[in-house]
Coordinates of C-alpha atoms in Angstrom, one line a residue:
Chain N
L1 CA 100.2 47.7 141.1
L2 CA 99.8 51.3 140.0
V3 CA 96.6 50.7 138.0
D4 CA 95.1 53.9 136.7
F5 CA 91.2 54.0 136.6
W6 CA 89.9 55.8 133.5
I7 CA 86.3 55.0 134.5
N8 CA 86.1 54.7 138.2
P9 CA 84.2 52.1 140.1
S10 CA 80.8 53.5 141.0
A11 CA 78.2 50.8 141.5
P12 CA 78.1 47.0 141.2
A13 CA 77.4 45.8 137.6
L14 CA 78.8 49.0 136.1
P15 CA 82.0 48.6 134.1
V16 CA 85.3 50.2 134.9
D17 CA 88.1 51.1 132.5
V18 CA 91.6 50.7 133.9
R19 CA 95.1 51.3 132.5
I20 CA 97.6 48.7 133.6
P21 CA 101.4 49.3 133.5
A22 CA 103.1 46.7 131.3
V23 CA 104.9 45.0 134.2
S24 CA 101.6 44.4 136.0
V25 CA 99.5 43.0 133.1
Q26 CA 100.1 39.3 133.9
S27 CA 99.3 39.6 137.6
V28 CA 96.1 41.8 137.0
K29 CA 94.9 39.3 134.4
A30 CA 95.5 36.4 136.8
F31 CA 93.7 38.3 139.6
L32 CA 90.6 39.1 137.5
E33 CA 90.3 35.5 136.2
S34 CA 90.7 34.1 139.7
Q35 CA 87.8 36.4 140.9
G36 CA 85.6 35.5 137.9
I37 CA 85.6 39.1 136.7
E38 CA 85.0 39.5 133.0
Y39 CA 87.3 41.8 131.1
S40 CA 88.1 42.8 127.5
I41 CA 91.2 44.6 126.2
L42 CA 90.3 47.9 124.7
I43 CA 93.8 49.0 123.8
E44 CA 96.5 46.4 123.6
D45 CA 99.5 48.8 123.8
L46 CA 98.8 52.4 124.8
Q47 CA 102.3 53.6 124.1
D48 CA 101.9 52.4 120.5
V49 CA 98.8 54.6 120.2
L50 CA 100.6 57.6 121.7
D51 CA 103.6 57.1 119.5
Q52 CA 101.4 57.0 116.4
E53 CA 99.5 60.1 117.4
K54 CA 102.7 62.0 117.9
Q55 CA 103.9 61.0 114.5
D56 CA 100.6 61.9 112.9
M57 CA 100.8 65.4 114.4
A58 CA 104.3 65.9 113.3
E59 CA 103.5 64.9 109.7
S60 CA 100.4 67.2 109.8
A61 CA 102.5 70.1 111.0
Q62 CA 104.9 69.6 108.2
R63 CA 102.1 69.4 105.6
Q64 CA 100.4 72.4 107.1
R65 CA 100.4 75.2 104.6
S66 CA 103.1 77.6 104.9
S67 CA 103.8 80.3 102.4
S68 CA 107.0 78.6 101.6
S69 CA 105.1 75.7 100.2
F70 CA 102.8 77.8 97.9
D71 CA 104.0 77.5 94.3
F72 CA 104.3 81.2 93.2
G73 CA 105.6 80.0 89.8
A74 CA 102.3 78.5 88.8
Y75 CA 98.9 79.8 87.9
H76 CA 96.2 79.2 90.6
T77 CA 92.5 79.2 91.0
L78 CA 90.6 81.9 93.0
D79 CA 90.2 79.4 95.9
D80 CA 93.9 78.7 96.0
I81 CA 94.7 82.4 95.9
N82 CA 92.3 83.2 98.7
E83 CA 93.9 80.4 100.7
E84 CA 97.3 81.9 100.3
V85 CA 95.9 85.3 101.2
D86 CA 94.7 83.7 104.5
Q87 CA 98.0 82.1 104.9
L88 CA 99.9 85.3 104.7
A89 CA 97.6 87.1 107.1
S90 CA 98.0 84.3 109.6
E91 CA 101.7 84.0 109.2
Y92 CA 102.6 87.7 109.7
S93 CA 101.4 89.8 112.5
F94 CA 101.6 93.0 110.5
V95 CA 99.5 91.5 107.6
E96 CA 95.8 91.6 107.9
K97 CA 93.1 90.5 105.4
I98 CA 90.2 92.9 105.1
Q99 CA 87.1 92.7 102.9
I100 CA 86.3 95.9 101.1
G101 CA 83.2 94.7 99.4
E102 CA 81.7 92.0 97.2
S103 CA 81.7 91.3 93.5
Y104 CA 78.6 91.3 91.3
E105 CA 78.3 87.5 91.9
K106 CA 78.8 88.1 95.6
R107 CA 82.4 87.0 95.9
P108 CA 84.4 88.8 98.6
L109 CA 86.9 91.5 97.6
Y110 CA 89.9 90.7 99.8
V111 CA 92.6 93.2 100.4
L112 CA 95.9 92.5 102.3
K113 CA 96.7 95.3 104.6
F114 CA 100.4 95.7 105.5
S115 CA 100.7 97.9 108.6
T116 CA 103.3 97.9 111.3
G117 CA 101.5 100.4 113.4
G118 CA 100.4 104.0 113.6
S119 CA 97.0 105.3 112.9
N120 CA 95.8 105.8 109.4
R121 CA 99.4 106.2 108.1
P122 CA 99.9 107.5 104.6
A123 CA 99.2 104.6 102.4
I124 CA 100.0 102.9 99.0
W125 CA 97.4 101.1 97.0
L126 CA 98.3 98.2 94.7
D127 CA 95.8 96.2 92.7
A128 CA 96.0 93.4 90.1
G129 CA 93.7 91.5 87.8
I130 CA 91.1 94.2 87.2
H131 CA 91.1 92.6 83.7
S132 CA 90.6 89.0 84.5
R133 CA 92.5 87.4 81.6
E134 CA 95.7 89.1 82.6
W135 CA 96.8 86.2 84.7
V136 CA 100.4 87.2 85.2
T137 CA 99.2 90.1 87.3
Q138 CA 97.3 88.2 90.0
A139 CA 100.1 85.7 90.1
S140 CA 102.7 88.5 90.4
A141 CA 100.7 90.3 93.1
L142 CA 100.8 87.2 95.3
W143 CA 104.6 86.8 94.9
I144 CA 105.0 90.5 95.7
A145 CA 102.8 90.2 98.8
N146 CA 104.9 87.3 100.0
K147 CA 108.1 89.1 99.2
I148 CA 107.1 92.2 101.2
A149 CA 105.9 90.2 104.2
S150 CA 108.8 87.9 104.4
D151 CA 111.5 90.6 103.8
Y152 CA 110.1 93.0 106.4
G153 CA 112.7 93.3 109.1
T154 CA 115.6 92.1 106.9
D155 CA 115.4 94.2 103.8
A156 CA 116.2 97.8 104.7
S157 CA 114.0 99.4 102.0
I158 CA 110.9 97.3 102.8
T159 CA 111.4 97.8 106.5
S160 CA 111.7 101.6 106.3
L161 CA 108.8 101.7 103.9
L162 CA 106.4 99.8 106.2
D163 CA 107.7 101.6 109.2
K164 CA 106.4 104.8 107.7
M165 CA 103.5 103.8 105.5
D166 CA 100.8 101.2 105.1
L167 CA 100.3 99.1 102.0
F168 CA 97.0 97.9 100.7
L169 CA 97.2 95.1 98.1
L170 CA 94.2 93.8 96.2
P171 CA 95.4 90.7 94.3
V172 CA 92.2 89.9 92.5
A173 CA 90.3 93.0 91.7
N174 CA 87.8 91.2 89.4
P175 CA 87.1 87.8 91.0
D176 CA 84.0 87.0 88.9
G177 CA 85.9 87.5 85.7
F178 CA 88.8 85.5 87.0
V179 CA 86.7 82.5 87.9
Y180 CA 85.1 82.8 84.4
T181 CA 88.6 82.6 82.8
H182 CA 89.1 79.4 84.6
T183 CA 85.7 77.8 84.0
S184 CA 84.5 79.1 80.7
N185 CA 86.5 81.6 78.7
R186 CA 90.2 82.2 79.2
M187 CA 90.0 85.4 77.3
W188 CA 87.4 87.1 79.4
R189 CA 88.3 90.7 80.4
K190 CA 85.3 92.4 81.9
T191 CA 83.2 92.0 85.0
R192 CA 80.2 89.6 84.8
S193 CA 77.4 92.0 85.5
K194 CA 74.1 91.6 83.7
I195 CA 73.3 94.6 81.5
A196 CA 69.7 95.7 81.2
G197 CA 68.4 95.3 77.7
S198 CA 71.3 93.3 76.4
V199 CA 72.2 89.7 76.0
C200 CA 75.8 90.5 76.5
V201 CA 77.4 90.4 79.9
G202 CA 80.0 92.5 81.7
V203 CA 81.5 96.0 81.8
D204 CA 85.2 96.9 81.2
P205 CA 86.1 97.8 84.8
N206 CA 88.9 100.1 83.6
R207 CA 86.5 102.3 81.6
N208 CA 84.1 102.5 84.5
W209 CA 85.9 105.0 86.8
D210 CA 84.7 108.6 87.1
A211 CA 87.4 110.2 85.0
G212 CA 86.2 111.5 81.7
F213 CA 83.6 108.8 81.9
G214 CA 82.0 107.9 78.6
G215 CA 84.6 109.8 76.6
P216 CA 86.8 108.6 73.7
G217 CA 88.4 105.2 74.0
A218 CA 85.5 103.5 75.7
S219 CA 82.5 101.9 74.0
S220 CA 78.8 102.5 74.7
K221 CA 78.0 99.1 73.3
P222 CA 77.3 96.4 76.0
C223 CA 78.8 93.7 73.8
S224 CA 82.1 95.5 73.5
D225 CA 85.2 94.4 75.5
S226 CA 85.7 98.1 76.4
Y227 CA 82.0 98.8 77.3
H228 CA 82.1 101.6 79.9
G229 CA 78.9 100.6 81.6
P230 CA 75.7 102.4 82.2
S231 CA 77.3 105.0 84.5
A232 CA 80.5 105.7 86.3
N233 CA 81.1 103.3 89.3
S234 CA 78.2 101.2 88.1
E235 CA 80.4 98.2 88.8
V236 CA 80.5 97.2 92.4
E237 CA 84.1 96.1 91.9
V238 CA 85.1 99.6 91.1
K239 CA 82.8 101.3 93.6
S240 CA 84.1 99.3 96.4
V241 CA 87.6 100.5 95.7
V242 CA 86.5 104.1 95.3
D243 CA 84.6 104.1 98.5
F244 CA 87.4 102.4 100.4
I245 CA 90.0 104.9 99.2
K246 CA 87.8 107.9 99.8
N247 CA 87.0 106.8 103.3
H248 CA 90.6 106.1 104.1
G249 CA 91.5 109.6 103.0
N250 CA 95.3 109.2 103.2
F251 CA 96.4 107.4 100.1
K252 CA 99.6 108.8 98.5
A253 CA 100.0 106.3 95.6
F254 CA 97.7 104.3 93.4
L255 CA 99.4 101.5 91.4
T256 CA 97.6 99.0 89.2
L257 CA 98.9 96.0 87.3
H258 CA 97.8 95.0 83.8
S259 CA 99.3 92.9 81.0
Y260 CA 100.6 92.8 78.3
S261 CA 102.9 95.2 76.5
Q262 CA 105.6 96.2 79.0
L263 CA 104.6 99.8 79.6
L264 CA 104.8 102.0 82.6
M265 CA 102.2 104.8 82.3
Y266 CA 100.9 107.7 84.3
P267 CA 97.9 110.0 83.7
Y268 CA 96.1 111.0 81.6
G269 CA 94.3 108.6 79.4
Y270 CA 91.0 110.4 79.1
K271 CA 92.6 113.5 77.7
C272 CA 95.9 114.0 75.8
T273 CA 97.2 116.9 77.9
R274 CA 100.0 116.4 80.4
P275 CA 99.2 116.2 84.1
D276 CA 100.5 119.1 86.3
D277 CA 103.1 116.7 87.8
Y278 CA 104.3 115.6 84.4
A279 CA 108.0 116.2 85.1
E280 CA 108.1 114.3 88.3
L281 CA 106.0 111.4 87.1
E282 CA 108.0 111.1 83.9
S283 CA 111.2 111.1 85.8
L284 CA 110.0 108.6 88.4
G285 CA 108.6 106.4 85.7
R286 CA 111.9 106.3 83.9
A287 CA 113.7 105.5 87.2
A288 CA 111.3 102.6 87.8
A289 CA 111.7 101.3 84.3
S290 CA 115.4 101.4 84.7
S291 CA 115.1 99.4 87.9
I292 CA 112.9 96.8 86.0
R293 CA 115.5 96.6 83.2
S294 CA 118.4 96.1 85.6
L295 CA 117.3 92.5 86.4
Y296 CA 116.7 90.7 83.1
G297 CA 117.0 93.5 80.5
T298 CA 113.2 93.7 80.1
T299 CA 112.4 97.1 78.6
F300 CA 109.3 99.1 79.6
Q301 CA 108.2 102.2 77.7
V302 CA 107.3 105.1 79.9
G303 CA 104.8 107.9 79.2
T304 CA 101.2 109.1 79.6
I305 CA 98.5 106.7 78.7
C306 CA 97.3 108.8 75.9
K307 CA 100.7 109.3 74.3
T308 CA 102.0 105.7 74.9
I309 CA 98.9 103.8 73.7
Y310 CA 95.8 105.7 73.0
Q311 CA 93.2 107.9 74.5
A312 CA 91.0 105.9 76.9
S313 CA 88.5 107.3 79.3
G314 CA 87.2 106.1 82.6
G315 CA 90.5 104.6 83.7
S316 CA 91.5 104.0 87.3
I317 CA 94.7 106.0 87.5
D318 CA 93.1 109.0 86.0
W319 CA 90.5 108.9 88.7
S320 CA 93.0 108.5 91.5
Y321 CA 95.2 111.3 90.1
D322 CA 92.3 113.7 89.8
N323 CA 91.3 112.8 93.4
G324 CA 94.6 113.9 94.8
I325 CA 96.7 110.8 94.6
K326 CA 99.7 112.2 92.8
Y327 CA 101.7 109.0 92.4
S328 CA 99.3 107.1 90.1
F329 CA 100.9 104.6 87.7
A330 CA 99.6 101.7 85.5
F331 CA 101.9 98.9 84.6
E332 CA 101.5 96.6 81.6
L333 CA 103.7 93.6 82.4
R334 CA 105.2 91.0 80.1
D335 CA 105.3 90.2 77.3
T336 CA 105.0 92.2 74.1
G337 CA 102.7 89.8 72.2
R338 CA 104.5 86.6 71.6
Y339 CA 102.4 84.9 74.3
G340 CA 100.3 87.9 75.3
F341 CA 97.8 87.0 77.9
L342 CA 98.9 83.3 77.8
L343 CA 102.3 84.0 79.4
P344 CA 104.0 80.7 80.2
A345 CA 104.0 80.0 84.0
N346 CA 107.8 79.8 84.0
Q347 CA 107.8 83.6 83.4
I348 CA 105.7 84.4 86.4
I349 CA 108.5 84.7 89.0
P350 CA 110.9 86.6 86.7
T351 CA 108.0 89.0 85.8
A352 CA 107.1 89.4 89.5
K353 CA 110.7 90.0 90.5
E354 CA 111.4 92.7 87.9
T355 CA 108.0 94.3 88.4
W356 CA 108.7 94.4 92.1
L357 CA 111.9 96.4 91.5
G358 CA 109.9 99.0 89.6
L359 CA 107.2 99.2 92.2
K360 CA 109.8 99.5 95.0
R361 CA 111.5 102.4 93.3
I362 CA 108.2 104.2 93.1
M363 CA 107.3 103.3 96.7
E364 CA 110.6 104.5 98.0
H365 CA 110.1 107.9 96.3
V366 CA 106.6 108.1 97.7
R367 CA 107.9 107.3 101.2
D368 CA 110.6 109.9 101.0
K369 CA 108.0 112.5 99.8
S370 CA 105.4 111.6 102.4
S371 CA 107.5 111.9 105.5
Chain T
S1 CA 104.5 116.7 53.0
P2 CA 107.8 115.4 54.4
A3 CA 108.1 112.4 56.6
M4 CA 107.9 113.1 60.3
E5 CA 109.9 111.1 62.8
L6 CA 107.8 109.0 65.2
S7 CA 108.8 107.5 68.6
P8 CA 109.3 103.8 67.9
S9 CA 108.3 103.0 71.4
H10 CA 104.8 104.6 71.1
F11 CA 101.8 102.9 69.7
P12 CA 101.3 104.7 66.4
A13 CA 104.6 103.3 65.1
A14 CA 104.0 100.0 66.8
R15 CA 100.7 99.6 65.0
A16 CA 102.4 99.9 61.6
A17 CA 105.1 97.5 62.7
A18 CA 102.5 94.9 63.6
V19 CA 101.1 95.1 60.1
A20 CA 104.6 94.7 58.6
L21 CA 105.2 91.8 60.9
G22 CA 102.0 90.1 59.9
Y23 CA 102.8 90.6 56.2
L24 CA 106.3 89.1 56.8
R25 CA 105.0 86.1 58.6
Y26 CA 102.6 85.5 55.8
L27 CA 105.4 85.8 53.2
R28 CA 108.3 84.1 54.9
G29 CA 106.9 82.1 57.9
G30 CA 106.3 78.4 58.0
P31 CA 106.2 75.4 60.4
G32 CA 110.0 75.8 60.6
R33 CA 110.2 79.6 60.9
G34 CA 108.4 81.9 63.3
L35 CA 109.3 85.6 62.8
E36 CA 109.1 87.9 65.8
L37 CA 109.9 91.6 66.1
R38 CA 113.1 92.0 68.3
E39 CA 113.0 95.8 68.0
L40 CA 111.5 98.6 66.0
R41 CA 114.5 100.8 65.5
R42 CA 113.0 103.7 63.6
A43 CA 109.7 104.9 62.3
R44 CA 108.6 107.9 60.2
R45 CA 105.2 108.9 58.9
Q46 CA 104.4 110.7 55.8
D47 CA 100.9 112.1 54.9
I48 CA 100.5 111.9 51.1
D49 CA 97.7 114.1 49.8
D50 CA 94.9 112.2 48.2
V51 CA 96.6 108.9 48.9
G52 CA 96.9 108.1 52.5
H53 CA 99.4 107.8 55.4
K54 CA 102.7 106.0 54.7
Y55 CA 104.9 104.7 57.5
Y56 CA 108.6 104.0 56.9
L57 CA 110.0 101.4 59.3
E58 CA 113.3 99.9 60.2
L59 CA 112.8 96.6 62.0
E60 CA 115.0 94.1 63.7
L61 CA 113.6 90.6 63.3
E62 CA 114.4 87.3 64.9
D63 CA 113.4 83.7 64.1
V64 CA 112.2 82.1 67.3
L65 CA 113.8 78.9 66.2
D66 CA 117.1 80.7 65.6
K67 CA 117.3 83.3 68.4
D68 CA 121.0 83.8 68.4
R69 CA 120.9 86.2 65.5
T70 CA 118.7 88.8 64.0
V71 CA 117.9 90.1 60.5
N72 CA 117.3 93.7 59.7
C73 CA 114.4 94.7 57.5
T74 CA 112.9 97.9 56.1
A75 CA 109.2 98.2 55.5
E76 CA 106.8 100.7 54.1
V77 CA 103.2 100.5 55.2
L78 CA 100.7 102.6 53.4
Y79 CA 97.2 103.0 54.8
P80 CA 95.0 104.1 52.0
L81 CA 93.0 107.3 52.6
G82 CA 89.4 106.9 53.8
S83 CA 89.2 103.3 52.8
K84 CA 88.1 101.0 55.6
S85 CA 87.8 97.9 53.4
S86 CA 91.1 98.1 51.7
A87 CA 94.1 96.4 53.2
P88 CA 97.2 98.5 53.8
D89 CA 99.8 98.2 51.1
V90 CA 103.1 96.7 52.5
Q91 CA 106.5 96.6 50.9
V92 CA 109.4 94.8 52.7
A93 CA 113.1 94.4 52.1
L94 CA 115.1 92.0 54.2
Q95 CA 118.8 92.8 54.7
G96 CA 120.2 89.4 55.0
E97 CA 119.4 85.7 54.9
L98 CA 117.0 83.8 57.1
R99 CA 118.0 80.4 58.2
S100 CA 116.9 77.7 55.8
T101 CA 113.8 75.7 56.8
E102 CA 114.1 73.0 54.2
E103 CA 114.9 70.3 56.7
A104 CA 112.3 71.4 59.3
D105 CA 109.7 71.7 56.6
K106 CA 110.4 68.2 55.3
E107 CA 110.3 66.9 58.9
F108 CA 106.9 68.5 59.4
Y109 CA 105.6 67.2 56.2
D110 CA 106.7 63.7 56.7
H111 CA 105.4 63.7 60.3
I112 CA 101.9 64.8 59.3
R113 CA 101.8 62.4 56.4
S114 CA 102.7 59.6 58.8
L115 CA 99.8 60.2 61.2
E116 CA 97.1 57.6 61.1
K117 CA 94.3 60.1 61.6
E118 CA 94.0 63.7 60.6
L119 CA 95.6 66.0 63.1
V120 CA 93.2 67.8 65.5
A121 CA 94.3 70.1 68.3
E122 CA 93.0 73.1 70.3
N123 CA 94.0 75.8 72.6
I124 CA 97.6 76.5 71.5
P125 CA 99.1 77.8 73.7
D126 CA 97.0 76.4 76.6
S127 CA 95.6 78.6 79.4
H128 CA 99.0 78.4 81.1
G129 CA 101.0 79.4 78.0
K130 CA 102.3 75.9 77.3
V131 CA 102.7 74.6 73.7
P132 CA 103.6 70.9 73.5
P133 CA 106.8 70.6 71.5
E134 CA 105.1 68.4 68.9
L135 CA 102.6 71.1 68.2
E136 CA 105.1 74.0 67.8
P137 CA 105.2 73.7 64.0
I138 CA 101.4 73.8 63.8
H139 CA 101.6 76.8 66.1
L140 CA 104.1 78.6 63.8
L141 CA 101.9 77.7 60.8
A142 CA 99.1 79.6 62.5
W143 CA 101.4 82.6 62.7
V144 CA 101.5 82.5 58.9
A145 CA 97.8 82.4 58.5
S146 CA 97.1 85.0 61.3
G147 CA 99.8 87.2 59.7
Y148 CA 97.7 87.3 56.5
V149 CA 94.5 88.0 58.4
I150 CA 96.1 90.7 60.5
W151 CA 97.6 92.4 57.4
Q152 CA 94.4 92.3 55.5
N153 CA 92.3 93.7 58.4
S154 CA 94.5 96.3 59.9
T155 CA 93.8 100.0 59.9
E156 CA 95.9 102.9 61.2
N157 CA 94.0 102.6 64.5
T158 CA 94.2 98.9 65.1
K159 CA 96.9 96.7 66.6
F160 CA 96.3 93.0 66.2
H161 CA 98.1 90.2 67.9
L162 CA 97.4 86.4 67.7
A163 CA 96.1 85.6 71.1
Q164 CA 95.5 81.9 70.7
V165 CA 94.9 79.1 68.2
K166 CA 91.4 78.0 69.4
H167 CA 91.2 75.0 67.1
V168 CA 93.1 73.4 64.2
K169 CA 91.9 70.5 62.1
Q170 CA 93.7 68.8 59.3
V171 CA 91.6 68.5 56.2
K172 CA 91.8 65.2 54.4
R173 CA 93.0 65.5 50.8
S174 CA 93.3 63.1 47.9
D175 CA 96.5 64.7 46.7
E176 CA 99.8 65.0 48.5
D177 CA 99.3 68.6 49.8
L178 CA 98.6 69.3 53.5
Q179 CA 95.6 71.4 54.4
F180 CA 94.7 72.7 57.8
D181 CA 91.6 74.7 59.0
Y182 CA 92.3 77.0 61.8
V183 CA 90.1 79.0 64.2
I184 CA 92.3 81.7 65.7
L185 CA 91.6 84.4 68.3
L186 CA 93.0 87.8 67.5
H187 CA 93.5 90.4 70.2
E188 CA 93.0 94.0 69.2
M189 CA 94.9 96.1 71.7
V190 CA 92.2 97.7 73.8
S191 CA 94.0 96.5 76.9
Q192 CA 95.2 99.1 79.3

């Protein structure tokens, strides 16, 4: 009869469960009834159940998040971004998510590490969203992360880059501020730290670095949007990056994304004198701006921070440059004021694409100089 | 002293251009015309003793509703010496015609008059940069108002942009004029 016991007979009065092949169902039923053995049907058609389960699993596998299903052309919440960060780390063997610290409100600071091997290879740093309202930067960083991960192995430039160097990408440098722009105030710029003796909240994280700290272009007033904070590195979001980079000890480039204005700047901001590497940085900046322009004609102005916009102390690329990281650049992405911070979502991918060309140009130069 | 050439791509010139644009939007903008700066072609600055700093600008403007062409414009922006409470003096000269807005203005007027309740709206553009098409004229009208505010409040060291229309409310009137109260957010360029 080929009956298959799922619960074996053990003692009288204890039930047994048995699977009956379809062809034998009638004879087994007849036998049980003739012997006065009570039975109930738990599963009418087992194959049905198995078929359904298989279908469910197939559908689930299709629905299962893959980076190809993440909408890079839309703005996302912090939770969504973190999910995509996890997705990239799980999808690619050379991509790893690391936590470099916590924000003031205890949100993890997640960095994507791109490394194809070696031991503490020369590295490139890229961050976005240090000013939380600059939404096109976090969005672009995610597109760029996916671009690099998915093109490794097929794109010659990315492949040779990651074969020689590591890349560390912090897509949301100011998560507390970013959440605040979603929940309360779309125009929030600073961190969300409480300031002793003030009703106002937050420090401008790009005036908080130890580079000419407290000098011109930063405010000492807590309520100001460019408040430098009580002391350099007072903001944990800044300190975490500083500590990470110092401990690593082998960074060759420090790149940071802001919006808006379409500018490509290098040090200094805290003083109006030219850096020692002025000629090389100016030339590289122009080359990168040229690469950006090649895609859609978007023009970026190139120059030192002080000359291009204004003197501003405590900025991140001044700190990185003065700490030996020669290739320090700050990008201000689209646009030039028509939409400003409220850049329409349909411009995210074009912005990310053109920005990536500029970053790639710089990274290629750094790669060539670091080998 | 003679006028000195400025780099049009650097902020000192761009600040003066922003004032000129604000003034132009106030003068010539409307629900059917939104003036944008396509390019600042040339900028010079002259320090006039006992008077102030005067910027000479050559601008290329576009109407966002008529993007296929541009109009050239010269502007002079004088920041008065020492005075923080006095608006910069602006003179502009357009070299060419702007597209007529008679039809668009009438359409806007008729549309608002046809509403059953006074118009109320907020967050234009929204967080994602979207402006519903039916609110675009109200949005461009805000450019006019913000143009005035920016012109009146600018100094040589500020660069204002309209960041967002936070709130707009139509004010009921007994005559046939339209009146709107706006709350606007201005961004002063400390971003870097």
